[in-house]
Each structure stands twice: as C-alpha cells, then as structure tokens.
C-alpha cells in the first residue's frame, strides 16, 4: 500500500492535482480521503457557535480519528468515513464505507502539519499557489458551493484563514518531498507522482 499526503493552502489546487494523478490510473485502485471529512463533531454546539469556529486551525481536525482510519487501511480493514456539511458546519449522520486500496491519497490544508499523520505518508506533496489566486478560487468556491456571501468569505479570510496559513500551512511546506507550483498546469511534477503510483500498481 502506498499512502500519499497532498497539502497546501486553501484554493491552491490540491483537488485538481489529485484529479490529474487519478484520471490516468486504473479505476478502483486508488482511494481518495479528504481532510475535510475529519472536522470535529460539533453537534453539541448551536449553529451560531459553530459558525465562529476557526476551521483553519489544526485543533479543528480530528487527527486521532484520521490516524486510526489510516492505520486500519494499512491492516487491510475497511472503516466508516464521516461526511461533513459545509452548509451546517458539522458532520452529517451519514458515513461512507471506505475500503483498502493499493494507493491511498489523503488531501487537505492541514495534513502536513501533524507529525503522526506525516509518519504514515510514503510521499508528501505540497501544492503552492499565489495568495491572490488562492483567494479568488476560495471566493468562487465558497459562494457557489457552500452558501457563503462575499462579506463572510472575506471576513473569514482576513480574520482566520490568512493568519492560519502563515502560522501553520506555509511552514508545513518544509516537510514535503515534492512541491508543485500550481499557478499553471504542472505536468512534470504530476507525471513524476503518477509514475511512482503506477509502479506501485504493477
């Protein structure tokens, strides 16, 4: 089993890089796990309080559960992956049964910040993009897909997202084996990762 961790700031293009890696690989051989599924359960809080949570701080992630699930995959065991709602700022009651595959890709803004998680990755990738470009992508996505308005996105960006990026996410770049600049389509870096994955699948 090969476990790849793909980190980087919000809107850096992590999901695009994952898609570029996976699209030419055999179907059913790769499992993609999003860090977003592992935001801590906040059912005990009213919606008004959930909205105020700093979701860009490592403390917002249930890393213990993610470590447990990755270790279960390594043992050849399936698990129930949480499903998170960005509209409700909380986990839903649903889960997704996740099975072991030859290649596991874990992506998320904070996954390279956690030492125990990093130890489980065979390859660590950081996707880098210009801060202005990341903000534009974040605005478009949050308004179109997550029910946010412009003021809410900008307030969160200035108040938590940018400071947390500078404090936690940008420094995690030093742990990466490969850094992908993603202001444009980076075929060389993606091809290198894809070749490593293909060798594992042989």
Coordinates of C-alpha atoms in Angstrom, one line a residue:
X1 CA 0.0 0.0 0.0
X2 CA 1.2 3.5 -0.9
X3 CA -0.1 6.4 1.1
X4 CA 0.3 9.9 -0.4
X5 CA -0.3 13.1 1.5
X6 CA -1.2 16.2 -0.5
X7 CA -1.2 19.5 1.4
X8 CA -1.3 23.2 0.6
X9 CA -3.3 26.3 1.2
X10 CA -7.0 26.8 0.6
X11 CA -7.6 27.2 -3.2
X12 CA -4.1 26.1 -4.1
X13 CA -5.4 23.5 -6.4
X14 CA -5.0 20.3 -4.3
X15 CA -8.2 18.8 -5.7
X16 CA -7.1 19.5 -9.3
X17 CA -3.7 17.8 -8.7
X18 CA -5.4 14.8 -7.2
X19 CA -7.7 14.6 -10.2
X20 CA -4.7 14.9 -12.6
X21 CA -3.0 12.0 -10.7
X22 CA -6.0 9.7 -10.6
X23 CA -7.5 10.3 -14.0
X24 CA -5.0 8.1 -15.8
X25 CA -4.8 5.3 -13.2
X26 CA -6.9 2.1 -13.2
X27 CA -10.3 2.6 -11.8
X28 CA -10.9 1.1 -8.3
X29 CA -7.1 1.0 -7.4
X30 CA -7.0 4.4 -5.7
X31 CA -8.8 5.7 -2.6
X32 CA -9.0 9.5 -2.0
X33 CA -9.6 10.7 1.5
X34 CA -10.3 14.4 2.2
X35 CA -9.2 16.0 5.5
X36 CA -12.5 18.0 5.3
X37 CA -14.3 14.8 6.3
X38 CA -12.5 14.9 9.6
X39 CA -13.6 18.2 11.1
X40 CA -14.5 17.5 14.7
X41 CA -18.1 16.7 15.5
X42 CA -19.7 19.9 16.8
X43 CA -23.3 18.6 17.3
X44 CA -23.3 19.8 20.9
X45 CA -23.0 23.4 19.7
X46 CA -25.8 25.6 18.3
X47 CA -25.3 26.8 14.7
X48 CA -24.4 30.3 15.8
X49 CA -21.4 29.0 17.7
X50 CA -20.4 26.5 15.0
X51 CA -20.1 29.4 12.5
X52 CA -17.5 31.1 14.8
X53 CA -15.1 28.1 14.9
X54 CA -11.7 28.6 13.4
X55 CA -11.8 25.8 10.9
X56 CA -8.3 26.7 9.6
X57 CA -6.6 25.8 12.9
X58 CA -5.2 22.2 13.4
X59 CA -7.3 21.9 16.5
X60 CA -10.5 21.8 14.3
X61 CA -9.4 18.5 12.8
X62 CA -10.0 15.1 14.4
X63 CA -6.5 13.9 13.6
X64 CA -6.7 11.0 16.1
X65 CA -9.6 9.5 14.1
X66 CA -7.8 10.1 10.8
X67 CA -4.7 8.3 12.1
X68 CA -6.8 5.4 13.3
X69 CA -8.5 5.1 10.0
X70 CA -5.3 5.2 8.0
X71 CA -3.8 2.5 10.3
X72 CA -6.9 0.4 9.7
X73 CA -6.4 0.6 6.0
X74 CA -2.8 -0.4 6.4
X75 CA -4.0 -3.5 8.2
X76 CA -6.4 -4.3 5.3
X77 CA -9.5 -3.2 7.2
X78 CA -12.4 -1.0 6.0
X79 CA -13.9 1.8 8.0
X80 CA -16.8 4.3 8.1
X81 CA -15.6 7.7 6.9
X82 CA -17.5 10.7 8.3
X83 CA -19.4 13.0 5.9
X84 CA -19.1 16.8 6.6
X85 CA -21.6 19.5 5.7
X86 CA -20.0 23.0 5.0
X87 CA -23.5 24.4 5.0
X88 CA -24.3 23.2 8.5
X89 CA -20.6 23.5 9.7
X90 CA -21.0 20.0 11.1
X91 CA -20.8 16.3 10.4
X92 CA -23.9 14.7 9.0
X93 CA -25.3 11.4 10.3
X94 CA -24.1 9.7 7.2
X95 CA -20.8 7.8 6.7
X96 CA -19.1 6.4 3.7
X97 CA -17.7 2.8 3.8
X98 CA -14.0 3.1 2.8
X99 CA -12.1 0.1 1.6
X100 CA -8.3 -0.6 1.5
X101 CA -6.7 0.1 -2.0
X102 CA -3.2 -0.2 -3.3
X103 CA -2.9 3.6 -3.3
X104 CA -4.4 6.0 -0.7
X105 CA -4.3 9.7 -1.3
X106 CA -5.1 12.0 1.6
X107 CA -5.6 15.7 0.8
X108 CA -6.2 18.8 2.9
X109 CA -4.8 22.1 4.0
X110 CA -3.5 20.9 7.4
X111 CA -2.4 17.3 6.8
X112 CA 1.3 18.1 6.7
X113 CA 1.1 20.0 10.0
X114 CA 0.6 16.9 12.1
X115 CA 3.6 14.7 12.9
X116 CA 1.8 11.4 13.4
X117 CA -0.1 11.8 10.1
X118 CA 3.1 12.7 8.3
X119 CA 4.7 9.5 9.5
X120 CA 2.0 7.5 7.7
X121 CA 2.7 9.1 4.3
X122 CA 5.1 7.4 1.9
X123 CA 5.1 10.6 -0.2
X124 CA 4.4 14.1 1.0
X125 CA 3.3 16.7 -1.6
X126 CA 2.7 20.5 -1.1
X127 CA 0.7 22.4 -3.7
X128 CA 1.7 26.0 -3.9
X129 CA -0.2 28.9 -5.4
X130 CA 0.0 32.7 -5.3
X131 CA -2.1 34.1 -2.4
X132 CA -4.2 36.3 -4.6
X133 CA -5.0 33.4 -6.9
X134 CA -6.0 31.2 -3.8
X135 CA -8.3 34.0 -2.5
X136 CA -10.1 34.3 -5.9
X137 CA -10.6 30.5 -6.0
X138 CA -11.8 30.4 -2.5
X139 CA -14.3 33.2 -3.1
X140 CA -15.7 31.5 -6.2
X141 CA -16.0 28.1 -4.5
X142 CA -17.5 29.2 -1.2
X143 CA -20.1 31.4 -2.8
X144 CA -21.1 28.8 -5.5
X145 CA -20.8 25.6 -3.5
X146 CA -21.0 26.4 0.2
X147 CA -23.7 29.0 0.5
X148 CA -21.4 31.8 1.7
X149 CA -21.7 35.5 0.8
X150 CA -18.8 37.8 -0.2
X151 CA -18.5 39.6 3.2
X152 CA -18.5 36.3 5.1
X153 CA -15.7 34.8 2.9
X154 CA -13.5 38.0 3.1
X155 CA -14.1 38.4 6.9
X156 CA -13.0 34.7 7.4
X157 CA -10.1 35.1 5.1
X158 CA -8.7 38.2 6.9
X159 CA -9.6 37.0 10.4
X160 CA -8.5 33.4 10.4
X161 CA -7.7 31.9 7.0
X162 CA -4.7 34.1 6.1
X163 CA -3.1 34.2 9.7
X164 CA -3.6 30.4 10.0
X165 CA -2.0 29.8 6.6
X166 CA 1.1 31.8 7.6
X167 CA 1.3 30.2 11.0
X168 CA 0.6 26.5 10.2
X169 CA 0.2 25.7 6.5
X170 CA 3.0 27.6 4.8
X171 CA 5.6 26.3 7.3
X172 CA 4.5 22.7 6.6
X173 CA 6.0 23.0 3.1
X174 CA 9.4 22.1 4.6
X175 CA 8.1 18.6 5.3
X176 CA 7.2 18.0 1.6
X177 CA 9.1 15.6 -0.6
X178 CA 7.6 17.3 -3.7
X179 CA 6.4 20.9 -4.1
X180 CA 4.1 21.6 -7.0
X181 CA 3.7 25.3 -8.1
X182 CA 0.1 25.3 -9.3
X183 CA -0.4 28.7 -10.8
X184 CA -0.4 26.8 -14.1
X185 CA -0.8 23.1 -15.1
X186 CA 2.4 21.4 -13.8
X187 CA 2.7 18.3 -16.0
X188 CA 6.2 17.3 -14.9
X189 CA 5.5 17.1 -11.1
X190 CA 2.2 15.4 -11.7
X191 CA 3.8 12.9 -14.1
X192 CA 6.5 12.1 -11.5
X193 CA 3.9 11.3 -8.9
X194 CA 1.8 9.3 -11.3
X195 CA 4.8 7.2 -12.4
X196 CA 5.6 6.4 -8.8
X197 CA 1.9 5.3 -8.3
X198 CA 1.9 3.2 -11.4
X199 CA 5.0 1.4 -10.3
X200 CA 3.2 0.5 -7.1
X201 CA 0.2 -0.8 -9.0
X202 CA 2.2 -3.2 -11.2

